[in-house]
CSV table of C-alpha atoms in Angstrom, one decimal:
chain,number,residue,atom,x,y,z
A,448,MET,CA,10.3,-7.0,8.8
A,449,PRO,CA,7.5,-6.3,6.5
A,450,LEU,CA,3.9,-6.7,7.8
A,451,GLN,CA,1.5,-8.9,6.2
A,452,LEU,CA,-2.4,-9.5,6.8
A,453,THR,CA,-3.8,-12.9,6.2
A,454,VAL,CA,-7.2,-14.6,7.5
A,455,LYS,CA,-6.7,-17.3,10.2
A,456,LYS,CA,-8.2,-20.7,9.8
A,457,ILE,CA,-10.4,-21.7,12.7
A,458,ASP,CA,-12.9,-24.5,13.0
A,459,GLY,CA,-16.5,-23.8,11.7
A,460,LYS,CA,-18.9,-24.2,9.0
A,461,PRO,CA,-19.3,-22.1,5.8
A,462,GLY,CA,-21.5,-19.0,6.7
A,463,GLN,CA,-21.3,-19.7,10.6
A,464,VAL,CA,-17.4,-19.2,10.8
A,465,TYR,CA,-15.9,-15.8,10.9
A,466,TYR,CA,-12.0,-16.2,10.3
A,467,PRO,CA,-10.0,-13.7,12.5
A,468,LEU,CA,-7.5,-11.7,11.0
A,469,GLN,CA,-4.0,-12.5,11.4
A,470,LEU,CA,-0.6,-10.1,11.4
A,471,ASN,CA,2.5,-11.6,10.0
A,472,THR,CA,6.1,-10.5,9.6
A,473,ILE,CA,7.6,-11.7,6.1
A,474,PRO,CA,10.8,-11.0,4.3
A,475,LYS,CA,10.9,-8.3,2.1
A,476,PRO,CA,10.2,-9.5,-1.5
A,477,VAL,CA,12.9,-9.2,-4.5
A,478,PRO,CA,11.5,-8.4,-7.7
A,479,GLY,CA,12.6,-10.9,-10.6
A,480,PRO,CA,12.6,-10.8,-14.2
A,481,GLY,CA,9.8,-8.4,-15.6
A,482,GLU,CA,8.6,-7.7,-12.1
A,483,LEU,CA,8.1,-4.6,-10.0
A,484,LEU,CA,8.5,-4.1,-6.3
A,485,ILE,CA,6.0,-1.8,-4.9
A,486,ARG,CA,5.6,-0.1,-1.4
A,487,LEU,CA,1.8,-0.3,-0.8
A,488,HIS,CA,0.4,2.7,0.7
A,489,SER,CA,-3.2,1.7,1.0
A,490,CYS,CA,-5.6,-1.2,0.6
A,491,ALA,CA,-9.5,-1.4,0.7
A,492,LEU,CA,-12.2,-3.9,1.7
A,493,ASN,CA,-14.9,-5.5,-0.9
A,494,HIS,CA,-17.7,-7.7,0.0
A,495,ARG,CA,-15.5,-10.6,-1.4
A,496,ASP,CA,-13.3,-9.9,1.8
A,497,LEU,CA,-16.3,-10.4,4.0
A,498,PHE,CA,-17.4,-13.7,2.1
A,499,ILE,CA,-13.9,-15.0,2.5
A,500,ARG,CA,-14.0,-14.5,6.4
A,501,GLN,CA,-17.4,-16.2,6.5
A,502,HIS,CA,-16.0,-19.1,4.1
A,503,LEU,CA,-18.6,-18.3,1.6
A,504,TYR,CA,-16.0,-17.8,-1.1
A,505,PRO,CA,-14.2,-20.6,-2.9
A,506,ALA,CA,-10.4,-21.6,-3.1
A,507,ILE,CA,-9.5,-19.5,0.0
A,508,SER,CA,-5.7,-19.4,1.2
A,509,PHE,CA,-4.7,-18.9,4.6
A,510,ASP,CA,-1.2,-18.2,3.9
A,511,HIS,CA,-1.6,-15.4,1.0
A,512,ALA,CA,-2.0,-11.8,1.7
A,513,PHE,CA,-5.6,-10.5,2.2
A,514,LEU,CA,-7.4,-8.0,0.0
A,515,ALA,CA,-7.7,-7.2,-3.4
A,516,ASP,CA,-7.5,-3.2,-3.9
A,517,GLY,CA,-4.2,-1.6,-3.7
A,518,TYR,CA,-2.3,1.7,-4.3
A,519,GLY,CA,1.4,2.2,-3.7
A,520,VAL,CA,4.7,3.6,-5.2
A,521,VAL,CA,7.1,1.6,-7.3
A,522,GLU,CA,10.2,1.0,-5.4
A,523,SER,CA,12.4,-1.0,-7.8
A,524,ALA,CA,12.4,-3.0,-10.6
A,525,GLY,CA,13.9,-6.4,-11.7
A,526,PRO,CA,15.6,-7.4,-14.6
A,527,SER,CA,14.4,-7.0,-18.3
A,528,VAL,CA,11.5,-4.5,-17.5
A,529,SER,CA,10.3,-2.2,-20.3
A,530,GLN,CA,11.5,1.1,-20.4
A,531,ALA,CA,7.9,2.3,-19.7
A,532,SER,CA,7.8,0.2,-16.6
A,533,ALA,CA,11.4,1.4,-15.3
A,534,GLN,CA,10.1,4.9,-15.6
A,535,LEU,CA,7.3,3.9,-13.1
A,536,ILE,CA,10.3,3.9,-10.2
A,537,GLY,CA,9.1,6.3,-7.7
A,538,LYS,CA,5.5,6.9,-8.9
A,539,PRO,CA,2.2,5.8,-7.6
A,540,VAL,CA,0.4,3.1,-9.4
A,541,LEU,CA,-2.7,0.9,-8.8
A,542,ILE,CA,-2.5,-3.0,-8.6
A,543,THR,CA,-4.7,-4.7,-11.2
A,544,PRO,CA,-7.2,-6.8,-8.6
A,545,SER,CA,-7.3,-10.1,-10.9
A,546,ARG,CA,-5.0,-12.4,-12.7
A,547,GLY,CA,-5.9,-14.5,-16.0
A,548,TRP,CA,-8.0,-12.2,-17.7
A,549,ILE,CA,-6.1,-9.8,-20.4
A,550,SER,CA,-8.3,-8.5,-23.1
A,551,SER,CA,-11.2,-10.6,-24.3
A,552,PRO,CA,-14.6,-8.8,-23.8
A,553,ASP,CA,-16.4,-12.2,-23.3
A,554,GLY,CA,-14.4,-13.5,-20.4
A,555,PRO,CA,-11.3,-14.7,-19.4
A,556,ASP,CA,-9.1,-15.3,-22.4
A,557,ASP,CA,-8.0,-18.9,-22.0
A,558,PRO,CA,-10.8,-21.1,-20.1
A,559,ASN,CA,-8.0,-23.6,-19.4
A,560,GLN,CA,-6.1,-21.3,-17.4
A,561,PRO,CA,-7.3,-20.0,-13.9
A,562,TRP,CA,-8.6,-16.7,-13.6
A,563,THR,CA,-9.0,-15.3,-10.1
A,564,VAL,CA,-9.3,-12.2,-8.0
A,565,ILE,CA,-6.3,-11.6,-5.8
A,566,GLY,CA,-6.3,-11.7,-2.2
A,567,SER,CA,-6.3,-14.6,0.1
A,568,ALA,CA,-6.7,-16.8,-3.1
A,569,GLN,CA,-5.1,-20.3,-3.7
A,570,SER,CA,-4.0,-19.7,-7.4
A,571,THR,CA,-1.9,-16.5,-6.6
A,572,PRO,CA,0.1,-15.3,-3.8
A,573,ALA,CA,-1.0,-11.7,-4.8
A,574,GLY,CA,-2.9,-9.8,-2.0
A,575,THR,CA,-2.5,-6.1,-1.2
A,576,ALA,CA,-3.0,-6.2,2.5
A,577,GLN,CA,0.8,-5.9,3.1
A,578,GLU,CA,3.6,-3.5,3.2
A,579,TYR,CA,5.4,-4.6,0.0
A,580,ILE,CA,4.2,-6.6,-3.1
A,581,VAL,CA,6.0,-8.0,-6.1
A,582,VAL,CA,3.8,-8.0,-9.4
A,583,PRO,CA,4.5,-8.6,-13.2
A,584,GLU,CA,5.0,-5.1,-14.8
A,585,ALA,CA,1.8,-5.5,-16.7
A,586,GLU,CA,-0.3,-5.9,-13.6
A,587,ALA,CA,0.6,-2.2,-12.2
A,588,VAL,CA,-1.0,0.6,-13.9
A,589,PRO,CA,0.0,4.5,-13.5
A,590,ALA,CA,-2.5,5.8,-10.8
A,591,PRO,CA,-4.4,9.2,-11.8
A,592,GLU,CA,-2.4,12.0,-10.5
A,593,HIS,CA,-5.4,13.6,-8.9
A,594,LEU,CA,-6.2,10.9,-6.5
A,595,ASN,CA,-4.7,10.4,-3.3
A,596,ALA,CA,-3.8,7.2,-1.2
A,597,ALA,CA,-7.3,6.4,0.0
A,598,GLU,CA,-9.1,7.3,-3.4
A,599,GLY,CA,-6.5,5.1,-5.3
A,600,ALA,CA,-7.1,2.1,-3.2
A,601,ALA,CA,-10.9,2.8,-3.5
A,602,LEU,CA,-11.0,2.3,-7.1
A,603,PRO,CA,-9.5,-0.9,-8.4
A,604,LEU,CA,-12.1,-3.8,-8.0
A,605,VAL,CA,-15.1,-1.6,-7.8
A,606,GLY,CA,-14.0,0.6,-10.6
A,607,LEU,CA,-13.6,-2.6,-13.0
A,608,THR,CA,-16.8,-4.2,-11.9
A,609,GLY,CA,-18.7,-1.0,-12.5
A,610,TRP,CA,-17.1,-0.2,-15.9
A,611,ARG,CA,-17.5,-3.4,-17.5
A,612,ALA,CA,-21.1,-3.6,-16.1
A,613,LEU,CA,-22.1,-0.2,-17.6
A,614,VAL,CA,-19.9,0.3,-20.6
A,615,THR,CA,-19.2,-3.1,-22.0
A,616,LYS,CA,-22.4,-4.9,-20.8
A,617,ALA,CA,-25.1,-2.2,-20.9
A,618,GLN,CA,-23.3,-0.2,-23.5
A,619,ALA,CA,-24.6,3.2,-21.8
A,620,LYS,CA,-24.5,6.4,-23.9
A,621,PRO,CA,-25.0,10.2,-23.3
A,622,GLY,CA,-28.6,11.1,-22.9
A,623,GLN,CA,-29.7,7.6,-21.7
A,624,ASN,CA,-31.8,6.7,-18.6
A,625,ILE,CA,-29.9,4.3,-16.3
A,626,LEU,CA,-31.2,3.0,-13.2
A,627,VAL,CA,-28.4,1.9,-10.5
A,628,THR,CA,-29.6,-0.2,-7.5
A,629,GLY,CA,-28.3,-0.3,-4.1
A,630,ILE,CA,-26.8,3.0,-4.2
A,631,GLY,CA,-24.0,3.4,-1.2
A,632,GLY,CA,-22.0,0.3,-2.2
A,633,GLY,CA,-18.8,0.9,-3.8
A,634,VAL,CA,-19.8,-0.5,-7.2
A,635,ALA,CA,-23.0,1.2,-7.6
A,636,LEU,CA,-21.4,4.6,-6.6
A,637,GLN,CA,-18.7,3.9,-9.2
A,638,VAL,CA,-21.2,3.3,-11.9
A,639,LEU,CA,-23.0,6.6,-10.7
A,640,GLN,CA,-20.0,8.5,-11.3
A,641,PHE,CA,-19.2,6.7,-14.4
A,642,ALA,CA,-22.6,7.3,-16.0
A,643,VAL,CA,-23.0,10.9,-14.9
A,644,ALA,CA,-19.5,11.7,-16.5
A,645,MET,CA,-20.8,10.1,-19.6
A,646,GLY,CA,-23.8,12.4,-19.5
A,647,CYS,CA,-26.4,9.8,-18.6
A,648,ASN,CA,-29.6,10.5,-16.7
A,649,VAL,CA,-29.1,8.2,-13.5
A,650,TYR,CA,-31.5,7.3,-11.2
A,651,VAL,CA,-30.9,5.1,-8.1
A,652,THR,CA,-32.6,3.0,-5.6
A,653,SER,CA,-31.6,2.4,-1.8
A,654,GLY,CA,-33.2,1.5,1.4
A,655,ASN,CA,-32.3,4.8,3.0
A,656,ALA,CA,-33.5,8.5,2.0
A,657,GLU,CA,-30.3,9.9,3.2
A,658,LYS,CA,-28.1,7.9,0.7
A,659,ILE,CA,-30.4,8.9,-2.1
A,660,GLU,CA,-30.0,12.7,-1.3
A,661,LYS,CA,-26.3,12.0,-1.2
A,662,ALA,CA,-26.7,10.4,-4.6
A,663,LYS,CA,-28.5,13.4,-6.0
A,664,LYS,CA,-25.7,15.8,-4.8
A,665,MET,CA,-23.3,13.4,-7.0
A,666,GLY,CA,-25.3,14.2,-10.2
A,667,ALA,CA,-28.3,11.5,-9.9
A,668,LYS,CA,-31.3,12.8,-11.2
A,669,GLY,CA,-33.6,11.1,-8.7
A,670,GLY,CA,-34.2,7.9,-6.6
A,671,VAL,CA,-36.8,5.7,-4.8
A,672,ILE,CA,-36.7,3.7,-1.6
A,673,TYR,CA,-36.7,0.0,-2.8
A,674,LYS,CA,-38.7,-0.9,0.2
A,675,ASP,CA,-41.5,1.0,-1.0
A,676,LYS,CA,-44.1,-1.8,-2.8
A,677,ASP,CA,-44.7,0.9,-5.4
A,678,TRP,CA,-41.3,2.2,-6.1
A,679,ASP,CA,-41.3,1.2,-9.7
A,680,LYS,CA,-44.3,3.5,-10.1
A,681,GLN,CA,-42.7,6.4,-8.3
A,682,LEU,CA,-39.6,6.1,-10.6
A,683,LEU,CA,-41.6,6.1,-13.5
A,684,LYS,CA,-43.2,9.7,-12.7
A,685,GLN,CA,-39.5,11.0,-12.2
A,686,LEU,CA,-38.5,10.1,-15.8
A,687,PRO,CA,-38.2,12.7,-18.2
A,688,LYS,CA,-41.5,13.2,-20.2
A,689,ASP,CA,-39.6,13.0,-23.5
A,690,ARG,CA,-37.8,9.8,-22.7
A,691,PRO,CA,-40.2,8.0,-20.1
A,692,PHE,CA,-38.5,4.7,-19.9
A,693,LEU,CA,-35.1,3.1,-18.7
A,694,ASP,CA,-32.5,2.1,-21.2
A,695,ALA,CA,-30.7,0.0,-18.7
A,696,VAL,CA,-30.7,-1.1,-15.1
A,697,VAL,CA,-27.2,-1.9,-13.4
A,698,ASP,CA,-27.8,-4.1,-10.8
A,699,GLY,CA,-26.0,-5.9,-7.9
A,700,ALA,CA,-28.8,-7.6,-5.8
A,701,GLY,CA,-30.9,-9.7,-7.9
A,702,GLY,CA,-33.9,-10.7,-6.1
A,703,ASP,CA,-37.3,-9.3,-8.1
A,704,VAL,CA,-35.3,-6.8,-9.9
A,705,VAL,CA,-36.7,-8.2,-13.4
A,706,ALA,CA,-40.4,-8.1,-12.3
A,707,ARG,CA,-39.7,-4.5,-10.8
A,708,SER,CA,-38.2,-3.0,-13.8
A,709,VAL,CA,-39.5,-4.8,-16.7
A,710,LYS,CA,-42.3,-2.2,-17.1
A,711,LEU,CA,-40.0,0.6,-17.1
A,712,LEU,CA,-37.4,-0.6,-19.7
A,713,LYS,CA,-37.5,0.2,-23.0
A,714,ALA,CA,-38.0,-2.8,-25.8
A,715,GLY,CA,-34.7,-4.3,-26.0
A,716,GLY,CA,-33.3,-2.6,-22.7
A,717,VAL,CA,-30.8,-4.2,-20.7
A,718,ILE,CA,-30.6,-5.4,-17.2
A,719,SER,CA,-26.8,-5.7,-16.3
A,720,CYS,CA,-26.3,-7.8,-13.4
A,721,TYR,CA,-23.0,-8.0,-11.7
A,722,GLY,CA,-24.0,-9.7,-8.3
A,723,MET,CA,-26.9,-11.1,-6.6
A,724,THR,CA,-26.7,-10.1,-2.7
A,725,VAL,CA,-30.3,-10.7,-2.1
A,726,SER,CA,-30.6,-14.5,-3.3
A,727,PRO,CA,-28.4,-16.8,-5.6
A,728,LYS,CA,-31.6,-16.8,-7.8
A,729,MET,CA,-33.8,-14.6,-9.8
A,730,ASP,CA,-37.0,-14.9,-11.6
A,731,TRP,CA,-37.2,-14.3,-15.3
A,732,LEU,CA,-40.4,-13.4,-16.6
A,733,MET,CA,-42.2,-13.9,-20.0
A,734,GLN,CA,-43.3,-10.3,-20.1
A,735,ALA,CA,-39.4,-9.7,-20.6
A,736,VAL,CA,-39.1,-12.3,-23.2
A,737,LEU,CA,-42.0,-10.6,-25.2
A,738,LYS,CA,-40.1,-7.2,-24.6
A,739,ASN,CA,-36.8,-8.4,-25.8
A,740,VAL,CA,-35.1,-7.5,-22.6
A,741,GLU,CA,-31.6,-8.5,-22.3
A,742,LEU,CA,-30.3,-10.0,-19.0
A,743,LYS,CA,-26.6,-9.9,-18.9
A,744,GLY,CA,-24.2,-11.3,-16.3
A,745,SER,CA,-21.1,-9.1,-15.6
A,746,THR,CA,-18.1,-10.4,-13.3
A,747,MET,CA,-15.0,-8.1,-12.7
A,748,GLY,CA,-13.4,-7.4,-15.9
A,749,SER,CA,-10.4,-7.7,-18.0
A,750,ARG,CA,-6.9,-6.1,-17.8
A,751,LYS,CA,-7.7,-3.9,-20.9
A,752,GLU,CA,-11.2,-2.7,-19.5
A,753,PHE,CA,-9.2,-2.0,-16.3
A,754,GLU,CA,-6.9,0.3,-18.2
A,755,GLU,CA,-9.7,1.8,-20.0
A,756,MET,CA,-11.5,2.5,-16.7
A,757,VAL,CA,-8.4,4.2,-15.1
A,758,GLY,CA,-8.0,6.4,-18.2
A,759,PHE,CA,-11.6,7.5,-17.8
A,760,VAL,CA,-11.1,8.4,-14.3
A,761,ARG,CA,-7.9,10.4,-15.3
A,762,GLN,CA,-9.5,12.2,-18.1
A,763,LYS,CA,-12.5,13.3,-16.2
A,764,GLY,CA,-10.8,13.7,-12.7
A,765,ILE,CA,-13.4,11.3,-10.9
A,766,ARG,CA,-12.7,10.9,-7.5
A,767,PRO,CA,-13.9,7.6,-6.0
A,768,VAL,CA,-16.0,7.8,-2.9
A,769,VAL,CA,-14.3,6.8,0.6
A,770,SER,CA,-16.6,6.3,3.2
A,771,LYS,CA,-14.1,5.5,6.2
A,772,VAL,CA,-10.3,5.2,6.6
A,773,VAL,CA,-8.3,3.6,9.5
A,774,LYS,CA,-4.7,4.1,9.8
A,775,GLY,CA,-2.1,1.0,10.2
A,776,LEU,CA,-2.2,-2.5,8.8
A,777,ASP,CA,-1.4,-3.5,12.5
A,778,ASN,CA,-4.8,-1.9,13.7
A,779,LEU,CA,-6.8,-5.1,13.6
A,780,LYS,CA,-9.5,-3.5,15.9
A,781,GLY,CA,-9.9,-0.7,13.5
A,782,ILE,CA,-10.0,-2.9,10.3
A,783,ASP,CA,-12.5,-5.2,12.2
A,784,GLU,CA,-14.7,-2.2,12.7
A,785,LEU,CA,-14.7,-1.7,8.9
A,786,PHE,CA,-15.8,-5.1,8.4
A,787,GLU,CA,-18.7,-4.4,11.0
A,788,GLU,CA,-19.7,-1.3,9.0
A,789,MET,CA,-20.0,-3.6,5.6
A,790,LYS,CA,-21.8,-6.0,7.4
A,791,GLU,CA,-24.4,-3.8,8.7
A,792,GLY,CA,-24.6,-1.6,5.4
A,793,ARG,CA,-23.8,1.5,6.9
A,794,GLN,CA,-21.0,2.6,4.5
A,795,PHE,CA,-21.4,5.3,1.6
A,796,GLY,CA,-18.5,4.4,-0.4
A,797,LYS,CA,-15.2,2.4,0.3
A,798,LEU,CA,-13.8,1.3,3.4
A,799,VAL,CA,-9.9,2.0,3.2
A,800,VAL,CA,-7.0,1.0,5.3
A,801,LEU,CA,-3.9,3.4,5.1
A,802,ILE,CA,-0.7,1.2,5.5
A,803,GLU,CA,1.7,2.7,8.1
A,804,GLY,CA,4.3,5.2,6.4
A,805,SER,CA,1.9,6.3,3.7
A,806,LYS,CA,1.6,10.1,3.0
A,807,GLU,CA,-1.6,11.7,1.5
A,808,GLU,CA,0.3,14.8,0.3
A,809,GLY,CA,-2.4,17.2,1.1
A,810,LYS,CA,-4.7,15.9,-1.5
A,811,GLU,CA,-8.4,15.7,-0.2
A,812,SER,CA,-11.2,13.4,-1.2
A,813,LYS,CA,-14.4,15.2,-2.2
A,814,LEU,CA,-17.7,13.5,-2.1
């Protein structure tokens, strides 16, 4: 019978508990009307998954499959699927990582209907840490042909989050100066790749000089160590003399990002914030108000934005950065080691699980 990975409930307080992984066997699902059966080849971790294991995330299900990122091949289709979906049989697809947000640029289309990220969620059984998944045909998007299984799983959630933060919210354009904070994480790396491909001048921050050097090899113009007290002054010296300011900051940390970047931002510049890993609170300064700086929150994105993002990856031949891969859904020790890497912040790129039986077909990931 097919394998499925869930989190196992044990006693403990939020932030102190650490739910173990549990391997299950389940019946092979059958697609219903308008649905596709997908044989998953790979899945990937996100910080959300670590928060789930620590019970720092709401509405957790201990019965539904874990993880939100998935890449697989369509095995069969249920009745009444469209001709386009029927033609996907035998072809690789990406699973959309959330449910309930179709196309509105403002947020989930219907506030009365639940929007959720998939994977160990109470409101949807969908999750990608399993060998088979059934999804509505609209929730499977043809995978870019140049991606291998590991790269395919690395893309969905961070790609969507980064695309909305950079394109929809920051409205990045060629020639602009964009600061991406916390390089090394999946979203930050995806923003870097998108912005470089758009023709932006990208600068990065990190707590690690090696990560900054890797970012430069990927096209970043420069970078600074955020632990340095004067990193903002260091960055100012790196900006082009004919454009000595930032047009936008794409940030996932929060903390003092407003205070540190407001002097660098142009009048009317944008801080696009997709997360607050440093603290759930952020100071907003009068200096930013007087400079007409815009602070924009950005969470995941719509199915429409997901399709646009995947199309851009296909057009530009972008390969998501994969930091480490383990093989086998039943390799609980190896998967736990991926979570340890994430806890300690050692990764540069995504942490991926190749599900047993997947084939890489000779495609190679390139940094």
